Amino acid sequence: MNIKIAYIGGGSKAWARRFMQDLALDAELSGEVALYDIDRPAAERNRMIAERIHAKPQAKAHFRYTVADRLEQALTGADFVIISILPGTFREMRTDVHLPEQYGIYQSVGDTAGPGGVLRALRTVPAYEGFARSIQCCCPDAWVLNLTNPMSILVKTLYRVFPGIKAFGCCHEVFHTQDFLCCVLKEMTGQQAQRRDIYTDASGINHFTWITQARYRDTDLLALLPGFMERYFESGYYEHGSAQQWTWDTFAYGNRVKMDLFRRYGALAAAGDRHLAEFVDRSWYLKDAETVRRWHFGLTTVAWREENQRRLIQESEEMAREEREIPLAPSGEELVRLIRGLLGLEVVVSNVNLPNRGQMPGIPEGAIVETNCIFTNGFADPIVSRPLPAGALALVRRCSDNLDLLDEGIAQRSRDKILASFRNQALCSGLTLEESEELFDRMCDAVRNADFPI
Amino acid sequence: MNIKIAYIGGGSKAWARRFMQDLALDAELSGEVALYDIDRPAAERNRMIAERIHAKPQAKAHFRYTVADRLEQALTGADFVIISILPGTFREMRTDVHLPEQYGIYQSVGDTAGPGGVLRALRTVPAYEGFARSIQCCCPDAWVLNLTNPMSILVKTLYRVFPGIKAFGCCHEVFHTQDFLCCVLKEMTGQQAQRRDIYTDASGINHFTWITQARYRDTDLLALLPGFMERYFESGYYEHGSAQQWTWDTFAYGNRVKMDLFRRYGALAAAGDRHLAEFVDRSWYLKDAETVRRWHFGLTTVAWREENQRRLIQESEEMAREEREIPLAPSGEELVRLIRGLLGLEVVVSNVNLPNRGQMPGIPEGAIVETNCIFTNGFADPIVSRPLPAGALALVRRCSDNLDLLDEGIAQRSRDKILASFRNQALCSGLTLEESEELFDRMCDAVRNADFPI
Amino acid sequence: MNIKIAYIGGGSKAWARRFMQDLALDAELSGEVALYDIDRPAAERNRMIAERIHAKPQAKAHFRYTVADRLEQALTGADFVIISILPGTFREMRTDVHLPEQYGIYQSVGDTAGPGGVLRALRTVPAYEGFARSIQCCCPDAWVLNLTNPMSILVKTLYRVFPGIKAFGCCHEVFHTQDFLCCVLKEMTGQQAQRRDIYTDASGINHFTWITQARYRDTDLLALLPGFMERYFESGYYEHGSAQQWTWDTFAYGNRVKMDLFRRYGALAAAGDRHLAEFVDRSWYLKDAETVRRWHFGLTTVAWREENQRRLIQESEEMAREEREIPLAPSGEELVRLIRGLLGLEVVVSNVNLPNRGQMPGIPEGAIVETNCIFTNGFADPIVSRPLPAGALALVRRCSDNLDLLDEGIAQRSRDKILASFRNQALCSGLTLEESEELFDRMCDAVRNADFPI
Amino acid sequence: MNIKIAYIGGGSKAWARRFMQDLALDAELSGEVALYDIDRPAAERNRMIAERIHAKPQAKAHFRYTVADRLEQALTGADFVIISILPGTFREMRTDVHLPEQYGIYQSVGDTAGPGGVLRALRTVPAYEGFARSIQCCCPDAWVLNLTNPMSILVKTLYRVFPGIKAFGCCHEVFHTQDFLCCVLKEMTGQQAQRRDIYTDASGINHFTWITQARYRDTDLLALLPGFMERYFESGYYEHGSAQQWTWDTFAYGNRVKMDLFRRYGALAAAGDRHLAEFVDRSWYLKDAETVRRWHFGLTTVAWREENQRRLIQESEEMAREEREIPLAPSGEELVRLIRGLLGLEVVVSNVNLPNRGQMPGIPEGAIVETNCIFTNGFADPIVSRPLPAGALALVRRCSDNLDLLDEGIAQRSRDKILASFRNQALCSGLTLEESEELFDRMCDAVRNADFPI
C-alpha cells in the first residue's frame, strides 16, 4: 500500500510523534508523509525524528518524510490529510483561559466550549476555511482527519466550505471512558478486558459524548456503575493511575463529575471530567477553585502549558539531534487504524465526529455529532446511535444549537450571532448582558488579528 | 346553534366573566353553560351574574347557566369544555414565587417557567390527568379550550392521557404584542389599524412565542422597529397606556425587554416582558430588583394577587347580589370567536397551543408549540410557521426540551427527571447543584399534597 | 390599492377573460395590468376586451391594460405575476394525447401525468426556467400565481431556478369537489351551502389531491357519502349538471371514479374524474374506450380542443370588435380573492400548490404539494393537513416521487432519469421496457424544438 | 460460552442443516439447541443428524440438541431464537405461484412481492403474531433471527406485536451480489477477493436492496461495471457457475436483470434476478415465458419445489439413519457469525432487516429496511446508508409503502387495505379492478384456514 499523507501542523509535538510511531510499526503501509507547518523548523525536527524512528529495527513500514514549503505542495497527491494545529500562540490561549476568570468564569481546558472555546473558534475557523479550499483544489478525494480543537466547529467549517469533503474529526476522550469502564468491569466482576473488547454506544458532540449502553459480552457495564459508585464516588477513581493523581497531574481527574452526571441523567458522559464540566452551568462543577477541587480535577493553566511546550520542544530537539532516545511502541491512538480501515486492510469501528445524517436522533441534520462509525475499504459510515435520555439530550442540544449558531455567525461574519452564541454558553450563565458583551469584546480585542472574522 | 359548554373552574373571576359577556353578545349562539368548580359558591355567583347579564337588553344569545355537582355531570353532552382553574391557593403560589427569592431568583410572574412554573406544573398536572380521563369518558368529541397556566405542560398532559382529545390552549399574550405592533405602525407611519387587520407569523412555546414576520397590507412592521426603537427604547413604550404605567400597575411593562431581544435576535418575542424575562438566563433581566426596574417592569407579588383576588370576589358578590353594575362589552378575548369558528359561523385565524405536527420547524414532533391556527367548521388546524432565527430557536428549544423532560418526569413520577428539568430552567442558572436541589425540595415540601406526583 | 399585475400568457382566452371580469368587479383595487404574450395580437384583443369591460357601469375597479413588447417590460415593477400559457401548440398536444394511444394508453386530459404530462413538462420547463430568471431579475418580490399545467413540475421549476421566489400554483379542481360535497349535503340532509361555507382538508399533489375530512358546521360530509353512493354510484352524479352530461360535454364526468376511489381508500380524491384516472394504473379506469364509458367520463380529444380554441378566438375577436356582448359576473375563480388576501383586504383560505415545508406529512420536504393555505397581508402560508390513509398516500407518493425524479432529470438534462420517470408513470404500467422507450423517443422526436431539454 | 438456541421450524431441511454444520465448527460455543416444529418427526431427524455431526472429529463445539413438545418449552431460557418455517404447504404455494398465471402474472419466486408474496404474508403473519407473544412471555431478552419469507412483513409483525423485541431478518441475497462483484473485480482487474474483503453499501427492502457504492481497497467496483457489461451483458454472467446455468438450474440466473437495472438507475440491485424481477412492473422482465428466457432466468415451479423437498426429506432420513454421509464444512451463511458477534467474540458487519430508525434516508421511520449493521457484544446497530438515486428510491418506496399498507391491513384485519396493497403490487399492474379483486378472492379462498386474517 503506497500512500501519501499530508500532515498540516507537521511540527506538532504530541500528536505527530505518536502518529509517526504507530505508522512506523505498520508492516503493510508505505509511502510518503509530507509535513507542513508555519513553524518550519518544528516540521524539520519531526522529519529528523521520523528518520531516526524508521532507522530502528522494529520499524516495519517504509515511509519517506518530506517537509513542504507550501500547503498546496503537501496536499497535492495526498490520499490522507491530517490536521493537527495549535491555533495561535499561548498568548491568545492565555486570553481564552484566564481573562474570563476576571468575570468569575473558570475553565478547566478552555479550548472547546465556554468563552475560550468560542474565541479559539473565531481565530481558527478562517484558517480552516483556507484548508477546505486548498483541499478542494489539490486533493478533493483525500480523506481528511482533523485532530484540532474546537473539533465540532472546525469539522463543520470544512463541510461548509467544501461540502464534498471526506473529513471527520478524531478524538480519544471516549477511549479513556472505555478504559474507565474496563476498570469498572474488573473492580466489580474481576474480569479483565481491553477497551477494544467491549462495545459502547456513543452519541453527542465532541467532548460531550454520552454512552447509553455498554457491554462486555453479556455483561451490562452501565448496570455495574451504581455498585461501583457506592465504593468509589467519594474517593474518586482514575482509569490511568491513582485516584489522587489529579492533585499533581493537571490532565488527571477523579471521574467524580462523570459519576455524578450518571447518577443524575442515567447515561455515562464519555470524556474527561475537565471537558465535561465546561458543557454545563458553570456553577455546577466550576463555580470556583474550591468547587473544582471538591470534584477532584484541576484547572489547567496556560503557564503550565507553556512550560510543557518548552519541555516538548526540548525533547524534540534532543531527539532530532540524537541526544535522546525515541520510544517506539503503539500509542493507543487510532489514526493509523482508521487509515488501515479506509485502505481496506481491516474493519475498524471507532467514534468520530461527522455531520449528522441520521446517526444521532434528536439533533438536527448537518450538526456535527460524535458517534461510532465503521471504517473499511474507503467507507467511513456512521452507526445509528441509541436515543439519549431526555435530560442528557437537553444538555447536549443546547450546546449543539450553540455550535450551529456560532457556525452561522462566523460564516456570515455576524457579530450579533457570534455574541449570541457566546452568551448562551453554559459557562457564561449568570453573566449580565453587559458583562458578557464586555468580556466578549475584551477577549476579541486581545486576540484580534488580520484574519479575525469580526 | 344549540350547544353545551362545560366550564371547569366555573367560579373563575376574571376569565369567566369576560367569557360570559362575549357569549351573551353573540346573536347566533344558544344553549347551556354548565359551571363546575370545587368552590361551588363561586360557581353559583357566576351563574347569578350570568343571569343578570342575559337579562340585559343588549344580550342577544340565549344561554341557560347551571352549576354542576360533579365534573362528570358538567361534561356529559358537552360540545365545548373550557378549563380555567387556579391551581391550588395563593399559599402555594407564595411558595412558587417568593421562596426562590431566598436563592436570588426573582420571578415576575412565576406561573410558567422557572421554579414557580415547575412547581405549579407538579401540583396541577395530576388534576389535568383526571380531566383528560373524564373527558375521554364523558365527551370524547368535545373541543377542549385550556386557559390555565402553565399552558404547555397542561395541554401536553391532556394529549398524553387521552391522545384523541381535541384540545388546544388559548392565551392572549400574542394579542398584546399585535397591539404593540399597531402602535408601532401608527407612530412610524400614521396609519391606524386594529390587531385583526395586521397579520403576524407566530412560533414558539407559550409565553415565549416569537413573531418573525408581521405586515399590515404592504407595510413590513418589523422593518419599522429599528426606527421606533431609536425613539422609544430608552423611555420604553406601553401599548395599553403610559410608558410609565409599569411603575404603578404590576401587569404593565415598557416593552424594553422585547425591544432588546429584537435587537439581539432579529425576531420579536410576543408576550409581555414579565413573561419573556423568565425564559432567559436570570441575570439578563431578573438579576435583582434594580435590574428589573431598569428594564421597566415589575415583580408581581402574591400579596398583590391576594388583595386583587379579594377585590374580584367582592365585585362578584356585589354583582351577584345586584349591588354592582355588570358591564357588557366585547372583552377582546377570542374564546367565543374560536367557538364560532369551530361551529362554522366564520373563518377565524388565531394563535393557539397544540402538539407539533409540522407547524413549527426545528422543534420535535409532539412538543406543544404556539403558532397560528385556522378555526372553522370543526377544524382547528395549525399553519406552518416560518423558521425562527437560529439564536432565538436555541433559546426556545432549551425551554421546550425542558418541558418535554418535565412531562416525562411527571408521567413517570421520576424525581430525578423532574429535578433535572427544574435545574435546567434558565431562571435556575447559576445555582449550585446543592442549591437547586435544596430549593426544589423545600418548594416541594411546602406545597406537597395528596396528589403531588413525587 | 394601486398595483401592477403582469400577465404572462396575456392572450389567454379562458383564464384571462375570467380574471379580467373578476378584477373589474372589485371596488378596492386599481392600477395596471401588463399583458405579455408571444401571440401579441391575442394580447391586444384582451386589452381591447378589458377596456370594454371597464367601460361598463358595473365595473368598479380602475385598471389600465397595456400590452408589453418584451417579458421584462411586463415584469418590471410588477406586484403580481400571473402565468397562464399554452405550452406549445395543438400540434404538440396531439402528440401528447394521441400518440400513446398507439400503445394502448388512453388519456382523458394528457396534460399532467402520464406520457402526455411528461412530454408537456419537457417542452414547458425550459420556458419556466426563463420566467424564473426574469422574475428574479425584474421583480424578485412579486407574488407569482401559476395557472399552467403540468402544475407541480412548473412550480417546482420556479423554485429550483429562483429559490427565493414567492410563487404558488392555483387550480380549481378542488373547488368542484367542494361543489360536489355541497350537492351531497343537499341530497342527503336538505341543507343548502355554498362551497365557501364548508371546509375541507386537502392534501396531495395537483389533480390528485385528497380530502380526508370535510364538514359543514357539525355535519361530517364524508360520513354522508356511503348513503349518497348507494343512491348515485350506479347512475353517476355531476355537480354542475345532469348525470348524463358527460355523454355530450367532454369536460363533464359522473364522479364514479371519485366515488369508487372513496370506497376503496376511505378518502375523497378532489379533482375531476378525467384527471384522477390518469394517476392510477391505466387498466383501472382508462383501459379502453369501453372502460372509460363505463366510468362515465370521456377522452378529451385534441380535435375538440382545436375546435374549441377556434371558437374562443372568434369570440374574442368579436368581443374586441364590439360585435359580441361581454358578460360581467363573478367567475367563481379565486385569483382576485387571493390577490385581495395578499394585499390584506381580507383573510382568504384556499388550496394551492407550494413546496412542502411541513404541511403534508408523508411526502418529502420540497416536493410540490397541494394543501390549504392562508392568504393575508403578504402571507401565503400553508396549513398542516391531516395524514392521508396509507393506501391513498402510497398512490400519491408514487406520483410525487415521479415528479421529483422528472424535475431532477430535466434539471440535469438527463435522458435516463427523464425516461425512468416516464416509464414509472402509472399510465405507462404494462408497457415493456422496449415499448416505453420507443414511445418516449417517438414522442420526443415529434415535439423536439430548440429548447427541448434532451 | 454456554448458550441456548431455540429453533422454530427445527425440522427445516436446508437452513437448519447448514446452521448445524456452522455451529458444530465453532470452537468457542457450546450449549443447547432446542428444535421445535409442528412436524415433530422432521425435528427429530434433525436432532439425529446433529448428533451425527457432533460425533465427527472436526466438530469443535459442544451442543446438546433437544426436540421441544411445545413452542414455549423451546423458548424458555433461550438466548437466541431462530425462526425458519415453511408457511403452509406446497398446496398453498401452488396457489401463490401458479393461480396468478391465469391472469397473465408470472412469478419467478412468488414468496415476497406480488400476489404470491401477499398471500404468503396473509397466512404467515398470524403465526408470527403468536411467536412474538410467546417470545415476549418466555424470553423477552433473546435475540431473534428470522429467516422466513416474506421477510419484511414478518419482521414488521414481530415488532408490531412486541415492540421491545430484539429481532432482525437475515438473508443471503446481498452476499451473492457481493460474490458477483468479486467476479467483476477479477474479470476486469485480475484481482482476487472474497466477498468479506470488499465492502458494499446496502439500502432497500429485502430482496430489493441496492448497492450504491462498493469498493475493494481503492478500487471502485461499480465503476468497473460499464466495462464488464460491455463484455457480459449480452451473454449474461453467473457468479456461481456457467452463464448458461439458468437453463438447467431453477435458482440460477444470468444477472442480466441486475445489469439492466444498473444501466437504467445507476445503482446495483443486490438480490438474485429472480427476486428483482418481482419488484418492478411485470411487463419489464416477467411479461411471459419468452421474456423471462430472454433475461436469462427461469420461473421456479412448485412442482420442482415439491420434488426438491421430497429429495431433501429423503436425504435427511438417510442422514438420520446413518445411510448417507453428512458433509461438514462452512456453509457461507452468516447466522453463526452474527451470534458470535452478538456474544462479543468478534465484530461482524452484515446486512440485515430492521425497522428504520435513521439508517435509510427517504424511507419512513419504522418501515423494515435492509442495510448494513454492526454486531458485537450484544449490539445489533444499523449503519447509515447512502441515499439511493431518485429513480431507484421511487421503485423501492412504492414497494415499501405497499408493505406498510399490508401490515396495517393485516393488523386491522381490513380486507380493503389488504386488497389495496395487493392491487398496488408492481406485479399486478395492468390488471383491471375486477381482475385483481377476483384473483385476490380466488387466492384467498384457495388457502383460507382457521387463522386466515380475513
PDB file of C-alpha atoms in Angstrom, chain A residues 260 263-265 281 283-285 287 294-295 362 364 389-395 397-398 401-402 404-405 408 416-417 419-420 423-424 428-437, chain B residues 260 263-265 281 283-285 287 294-295 362 364 389-395 397-398 401-402 404-405 408 416-417 419-420 423-424 428-437:
ATOM      1  CA  ASP A 260     -22.351  12.486  39.288  1.00  0.00           C
ATOM      2  CA  ARG A 263     -26.442   9.441  38.770  1.00  0.00           C
ATOM      3  CA  ARG A 264     -28.486  12.396  37.563  1.00  0.00           C
ATOM      4  CA  TYR A 265     -29.061  11.520  33.894  1.00  0.00           C
ATOM      5  CA  ASP A 281     -23.848  25.505  34.062  1.00  0.00           C
ATOM      6  CA  SER A 283     -21.963  26.810  38.978  1.00  0.00           C
ATOM      7  CA  TRP A 284     -22.214  23.023  38.923  1.00  0.00           C
ATOM      8  CA  TYR A 285     -18.589  21.933  38.796  1.00  0.00           C
ATOM      9  CA  LYS A 287     -18.014  27.655  40.370  1.00  0.00           C
ATOM     10  CA  ARG A 294     -14.109  19.084  45.597  1.00  0.00           C
ATOM     11  CA  TRP A 295     -14.887  17.373  42.285  1.00  0.00           C
ATOM     12  CA  GLY A 362     -32.855  14.326  18.322  1.00  0.00           C
ATOM     13  CA  PRO A 364     -30.716  18.392  13.516  1.00  0.00           C
ATOM     14  CA  PRO A 389     -32.214  10.089  27.824  1.00  0.00           C
ATOM     15  CA  ALA A 390     -34.259  13.281  27.576  1.00  0.00           C
ATOM     16  CA  GLY A 391     -32.301  15.075  30.287  1.00  0.00           C
ATOM     17  CA  ALA A 392     -28.935  14.418  28.704  1.00  0.00           C
ATOM     18  CA  LEU A 393     -30.282  15.247  25.262  1.00  0.00           C
ATOM     19  CA  ALA A 394     -31.497  18.620  26.509  1.00  0.00           C
ATOM     20  CA  LEU A 395     -27.988  19.427  27.752  1.00  0.00           C
ATOM     21  CA  ARG A 397     -28.856  20.034  22.287  1.00  0.00           C
ATOM     22  CA  ARG A 398     -28.257  23.347  23.977  1.00  0.00           C
ATOM     23  CA  ASP A 401     -27.539  24.579  18.921  1.00  0.00           C
ATOM     24  CA  ASN A 402     -24.900  26.980  20.160  1.00  0.00           C
ATOM     25  CA  ASP A 404     -24.665  25.797  14.846  1.00  0.00           C
ATOM     26  CA  LEU A 405     -25.351  29.385  15.799  1.00  0.00           C
ATOM     27  CA  GLU A 408     -23.714  30.598  11.128  1.00  0.00           C
ATOM     28  CA  ASP A 416     -24.604  39.594  16.783  1.00  0.00           C
ATOM     29  CA  LYS A 417     -24.886  35.878  16.145  1.00  0.00           C
ATOM     30  CA  LEU A 419     -22.136  37.111  20.603  1.00  0.00           C
ATOM     31  CA  ALA A 420     -25.480  35.326  20.995  1.00  0.00           C
ATOM     32  CA  ARG A 423     -23.622  34.460  25.755  1.00  0.00           C
ATOM     33  CA  ASN A 424     -25.608  31.233  25.507  1.00  0.00           C
ATOM     34  CA  CYS A 428     -21.488  32.135  30.612  1.00  0.00           C
ATOM     35  CA  SER A 429     -24.654  31.583  32.589  1.00  0.00           C
ATOM     36  CA  GLY A 430     -25.086  34.126  35.317  1.00  0.00           C
ATOM     37  CA  LEU A 431     -23.309  36.916  33.466  1.00  0.00           C
ATOM     38  CA  THR A 432     -25.372  40.024  32.892  1.00  0.00           C
ATOM     39  CA  LEU A 433     -25.921  41.169  29.333  1.00  0.00           C
ATOM     40  CA  GLU A 434     -23.379  43.913  29.861  1.00  0.00           C
ATOM     41  CA  GLU A 435     -20.809  41.630  31.426  1.00  0.00           C
ATOM     42  CA  SER A 436     -20.962  39.040  28.669  1.00  0.00           C
ATOM     43  CA  GLU A 437     -20.688  41.687  25.996  1.00  0.00           C
TER      44      GLU A 437
ATOM     45  CA  ASP B 260     -33.792  44.394  23.498  1.00  0.00           C
ATOM     46  CA  ARG B 263     -32.147  43.930  18.676  1.00  0.00           C
ATOM     47  CA  ARG B 264     -30.179  40.839  19.657  1.00  0.00           C
ATOM     48  CA  TYR B 265     -32.103  38.083  17.817  1.00  0.00           C
ATOM     49  CA  ASP B 281     -30.814  33.499  31.954  1.00  0.00           C
ATOM     50  CA  SER B 283     -29.030  37.524  35.135  1.00  0.00           C
ATOM     51  CA  TRP B 284     -30.249  39.163  31.940  1.00  0.00           C
ATOM     52  CA  TYR B 285     -33.429  40.875  33.049  1.00  0.00           C
ATOM     53  CA  LYS B 287     -30.895  39.662  38.316  1.00  0.00           C
ATOM     54  CA  ARG B 294     -34.074  49.327  34.761  1.00  0.00           C
ATOM     55  CA  TRP B 295     -35.956  47.181  32.226  1.00  0.00           C
ATOM     56  CA  GLY B 362     -36.847  22.900  14.493  1.00  0.00           C
ATOM     57  CA  PRO B 364     -39.615  17.891  17.866  1.00  0.00           C
ATOM     58  CA  PRO B 389     -33.605  32.759  13.564  1.00  0.00           C
ATOM     59  CA  ALA B 390     -31.048  30.311  14.939  1.00  0.00           C
ATOM     60  CA  GLY B 391     -30.347  32.332  18.067  1.00  0.00           C
ATOM     61  CA  ALA B 392     -33.987  32.588  19.049  1.00  0.00           C
ATOM     62  CA  LEU B 393     -34.595  28.962  18.203  1.00  0.00           C
ATOM     63  CA  ALA B 394     -31.759  27.923  20.517  1.00  0.00           C
ATOM     64  CA  LEU B 395     -33.406  29.791  23.391  1.00  0.00           C
ATOM     65  CA  ARG B 397     -35.565  24.807  22.176  1.00  0.00           C
ATOM     66  CA  ARG B 398     -33.877  24.810  25.543  1.00  0.00           C
ATOM     67  CA  ASP B 401     -36.765  20.442  25.802  1.00  0.00           C
ATOM     68  CA  ASN B 402     -37.162  21.241  29.459  1.00  0.00           C
ATOM     69  CA  ASP B 404     -40.725  17.617  27.463  1.00  0.00           C
ATOM     70  CA  LEU B 405     -38.364  16.447  30.174  1.00  0.00           C
ATOM     71  CA  GLU B 408     -41.740  12.711  31.010  1.00  0.00           C
ATOM     72  CA  ASP B 416     -34.670  12.677  39.001  1.00  0.00           C
ATOM     73  CA  LYS B 417     -36.153  13.823  35.719  1.00  0.00           C
ATOM     74  CA  LEU B 419     -35.318  17.812  39.223  1.00  0.00           C
ATOM     75  CA  ALA B 420     -33.239  17.761  36.042  1.00  0.00           C
ATOM     76  CA  ARG B 423     -32.318  22.672  37.436  1.00  0.00           C
ATOM     77  CA  ASN B 424     -32.136  23.280  33.682  1.00  0.00           C
ATOM     78  CA  CYS B 428     -32.083  28.438  37.812  1.00  0.00           C
ATOM     79  CA  SER B 429     -28.811  29.150  36.060  1.00  0.00           C
ATOM     80  CA  GLY B 430     -26.050  29.987  38.448  1.00  0.00           C
ATOM     81  CA  LEU B 431     -27.405  27.828  41.276  1.00  0.00           C
ATOM     82  CA  THR B 432     -25.037  25.154  42.525  1.00  0.00           C
ATOM     83  CA  LEU B 433     -26.186  21.553  42.330  1.00  0.00           C
ATOM     84  CA  GLU B 434     -26.797  21.602  46.057  1.00  0.00           C
ATOM     85  CA  GLU B 435     -28.693  24.864  46.000  1.00  0.00           C
ATOM     86  CA  SER B 436     -31.028  23.821  43.220  1.00  0.00           C
ATOM     87  CA  GLU B 437     -31.755  20.513  44.915  1.00  0.00           C
TER      88      GLU B 437
END
